[in-house]
Amino acid sequence: MAKLDLVLEELVTANRILAREEVVDSFGHVSVRHPDRPDRFLLSRARAPDCIEVEDIMEFTLEGESIDARDRKPYLERFIHGACYEARPDVQAVVHNHSPSVIPFGVTDQKLKPLLHMCASIGHDVPTWDSQTKFGDTTLLVENMEMGRDLAASLGRGRTALMRGHGAVVVAPNLRHAVFISVYLEVAAKLQMQAMPMGNVKYLTNGEVEKIINRTGPYTIDRAWENWCRRAGRPITKSA
Ligand SMILES: [Zn+2]
């Protein structure tokens, strides 16, 4: 299979997995940087992730302009993706979701922090981006590049940021890794809400997070990917 075809198949699979694992529902999206054109990215037309097929995948410039839209309508919030690729050359995949357990951490002063080793990939400190700070009253949707760039800046060098009253953004060096972090971001939030009423929580230290991140590679991620492909009813392709 040609490189681009492999990437398109993996992107369909990523959509189905995120839906199956309840990180996205009818809303939320995942993209990948174009394998041959770093100044472009691939993202489905506006469609629920569990319904997405290869022919739904569109190509965009980093400014969010579609290359060959035909009759396909893009996601309004495609600017999240373009702005992350623009700000971070190391980023090869982006997920935007509204996964329910992360929402309380975006609207309170309770910081989301990993307490389980599998969740270290979310980073030691998960920042929260508040659209209100710079843009005042909006629909909270990231509907232009200015908002996208402001959100991307809030990531710093990290891999996750919460969006107040809205959801989260996850960036990663490849598609499988972005899916992995997104699934465990939801797990982290759920566990933290369960642990907090029980007493003082001992979170992972910065040093622990760094050590775990440094050894999280295909050995770990591909095992999860195989399992999630099975659960989502998708074939396991050779890693794109
Ligand atoms: Zn959204």
XYZ file of C-alpha atoms and ligand atoms in Angstrom:
241
model
C 0.000 0.000 0.000
C 1.318 3.494 -0.830
C 2.328 5.678 2.102
C -0.625 8.078 1.712
C -3.132 5.209 1.441
C -1.739 3.700 4.642
C -2.039 7.022 6.446
C -5.647 7.433 5.257
C -6.549 3.946 6.526
C -4.874 4.651 9.875
C -6.759 7.936 10.161
C -10.087 6.162 9.595
C -9.051 3.625 12.254
C -8.060 6.409 14.674
C -11.524 7.950 14.268
C -13.269 4.619 14.904
C -11.116 3.836 17.959
C -11.716 7.224 19.557
C -15.462 6.709 19.037
C -15.400 3.139 20.385
C -13.399 4.204 23.452
C -15.843 7.099 24.033
C -13.276 9.857 23.688
C -15.376 11.396 20.903
C -19.126 11.046 20.294
C -20.929 12.732 17.404
C -18.371 15.522 17.787
C -14.611 15.773 18.101
C -11.998 15.019 15.449
C -8.528 13.684 14.730
C -6.060 14.722 12.022
C -2.618 13.772 10.765
C 0.042 15.838 9.016
C 0.299 14.988 5.305
C 3.116 12.425 4.914
C 4.557 14.135 1.805
C 3.602 17.766 2.452
C 4.433 19.046 5.947
C 2.532 22.252 5.110
C -0.741 20.331 4.833
C -2.850 18.080 7.018
C -5.552 15.438 6.559
C -8.895 15.608 8.386
C -12.347 14.185 7.710
C -15.247 16.223 6.409
C -17.708 17.235 9.150
C -19.015 13.830 10.144
C -19.331 11.761 13.343
C -16.018 9.882 13.836
C -17.655 6.449 13.988
C -19.112 6.955 10.470
C -15.928 8.118 8.728
C -14.620 6.401 5.576
C -11.475 7.068 3.511
C -13.408 9.155 0.970
C -14.415 11.571 3.754
C -10.801 12.571 4.415
C -9.943 16.028 3.081
C -6.618 17.826 2.668
C -6.053 21.282 4.185
C -3.387 23.970 4.266
C -2.177 24.874 7.754
C -4.497 27.927 7.528
C -7.484 25.586 7.246
C -8.195 26.109 3.517
C -9.419 22.932 1.825
C -7.534 21.741 -1.274
C -10.209 19.732 -3.076
C -13.433 20.046 -1.084
C -15.846 18.950 -3.848
C -19.222 18.781 -2.046
C -17.660 17.940 1.313
C -18.231 20.352 4.229
C -15.265 20.729 6.607
C -15.357 20.863 10.407
C -15.741 24.418 11.694
C -12.924 23.831 14.215
C -10.299 22.671 11.688
C -8.224 25.723 12.754
C -7.275 23.891 15.960
C -5.369 21.378 13.846
C -3.699 23.820 11.448
C -2.531 26.063 14.282
C -0.979 23.145 16.186
C 0.940 21.948 13.095
C 2.041 25.525 12.382
C 3.292 26.137 15.925
C 4.948 22.760 16.430
C 6.979 21.113 13.632
C 7.379 18.059 15.929
C 3.613 17.457 15.918
C 2.370 14.867 13.411
C -1.147 14.227 14.761
C -3.809 16.238 16.592
C -6.986 15.196 18.440
C -9.713 17.588 19.562
C -12.396 16.115 21.779
C -15.058 16.902 24.363
C -14.406 13.773 26.452
C -16.735 14.162 29.432
C -14.476 13.518 32.442
C -11.962 16.226 31.496
C -14.607 18.983 31.453
C -14.803 19.572 35.250
C -11.034 20.210 35.331
C -11.371 22.960 32.737
C -13.966 24.902 34.737
C -12.588 24.615 38.294
C -9.238 25.441 39.858
C -8.610 21.721 40.358
C -5.664 20.887 38.082
C -5.686 17.643 36.114
C -2.499 15.677 36.941
C -1.539 12.063 36.286
C -1.814 9.657 39.245
C -1.478 6.415 37.220
C 1.661 5.403 35.280
C -0.378 4.725 32.100
C -1.519 8.353 32.223
C 1.947 9.944 32.402
C 1.760 10.758 28.672
C -0.740 13.552 29.412
C 2.177 15.472 30.993
C 2.847 16.541 34.576
C 0.848 19.762 34.286
C -2.123 19.991 31.959
C -2.768 23.682 31.177
C -6.249 25.109 30.585
C -6.950 27.487 27.714
C -9.829 29.911 28.319
C -11.191 31.511 25.140
C -12.763 34.221 27.325
C -9.370 35.656 28.313
C -8.530 37.015 24.870
C -11.736 36.757 22.877
C -14.476 37.582 25.431
C -17.928 36.086 24.936
C -17.874 33.633 22.028
C -19.624 30.350 21.214
C -16.436 28.775 22.700
C -15.769 27.179 19.314
C -12.354 27.720 17.689
C -13.651 29.189 14.447
C -10.626 31.053 13.059
C -6.818 30.929 12.968
C -6.440 33.658 15.587
C -8.225 31.522 18.172
C -6.438 28.391 16.955
C -3.033 30.043 17.376
C -3.889 31.252 20.868
C -4.955 27.734 21.831
C -1.843 26.160 20.254
C 0.370 28.574 22.214
C -1.191 27.359 25.473
C 0.258 23.893 24.817
C 3.802 25.232 25.177
C 6.043 22.210 24.529
C 3.431 19.884 26.061
C 1.032 17.378 24.554
C -2.293 18.261 26.157
C -4.362 21.324 26.986
C -7.889 21.595 28.323
C -10.320 24.095 26.831
C -12.570 25.779 29.425
C -16.223 24.720 29.085
C -15.452 22.863 25.862
C -12.962 19.984 25.812
C -9.318 19.281 25.144
C -6.602 19.220 22.503
C -3.925 16.538 22.255
C -0.815 16.637 20.036
C 1.692 13.860 19.421
C 4.621 12.735 17.246
C 2.376 10.201 15.450
C -1.264 9.200 15.060
C -1.222 6.140 17.320
C 0.436 8.126 20.069
C -2.210 10.886 19.803
C -4.959 8.275 20.186
C -3.100 6.698 23.134
C -2.770 10.012 24.990
C -6.410 10.925 24.263
C -7.738 7.659 25.702
C -5.592 7.979 28.825
C -6.474 11.664 29.283
C -10.083 10.575 29.803
C -8.940 7.718 32.116
C -6.776 10.153 34.124
C -9.652 12.557 34.663
C -12.016 9.787 35.745
C -9.494 8.315 38.221
C -8.652 11.698 39.697
C -12.341 12.378 40.361
C -12.608 8.988 42.071
C -9.440 9.476 44.148
C -9.991 13.057 45.330
C -12.927 12.367 47.691
C -10.915 9.537 49.299
C -8.169 11.791 50.663
C -4.958 13.534 49.651
C -3.878 12.191 46.283
C -0.232 11.346 45.610
C 0.309 12.269 41.976
C 3.208 11.148 39.811
C 6.246 13.356 40.316
C 7.734 15.371 37.491
C 10.683 12.938 37.406
C 8.382 9.918 37.212
C 6.394 11.483 34.382
C 9.562 12.233 32.443
C 10.945 8.704 32.884
C 7.671 7.116 31.754
C 7.310 9.446 28.755
C 10.864 8.600 27.656
C 10.093 4.890 27.518
C 6.597 5.112 25.992
C 7.048 3.960 22.391
C 5.708 1.382 19.922
C 6.227 -1.478 22.441
C 3.444 -0.003 24.570
C 1.396 1.917 22.026
C 1.140 -0.836 19.393
C -0.187 -3.275 21.983
C -2.979 -0.865 22.861
C -3.561 -0.117 19.169
C -4.035 -3.808 18.326
C -6.536 -4.210 21.149
C -8.424 -1.053 20.191
C -8.515 -2.065 16.491
C -10.101 -5.347 17.526
C -12.676 -3.576 19.663
C -13.451 -1.079 16.884
C -13.765 -3.826 14.229
C -10.899 -2.408 12.143
C -8.018 -4.299 10.486
C -4.581 -3.726 11.988
C -2.517 -2.016 9.311
C 1.265 -1.851 9.321
C 2.140 1.354 11.180
C 1.992 4.308 8.787
Zn -14.975 21.340 19.938
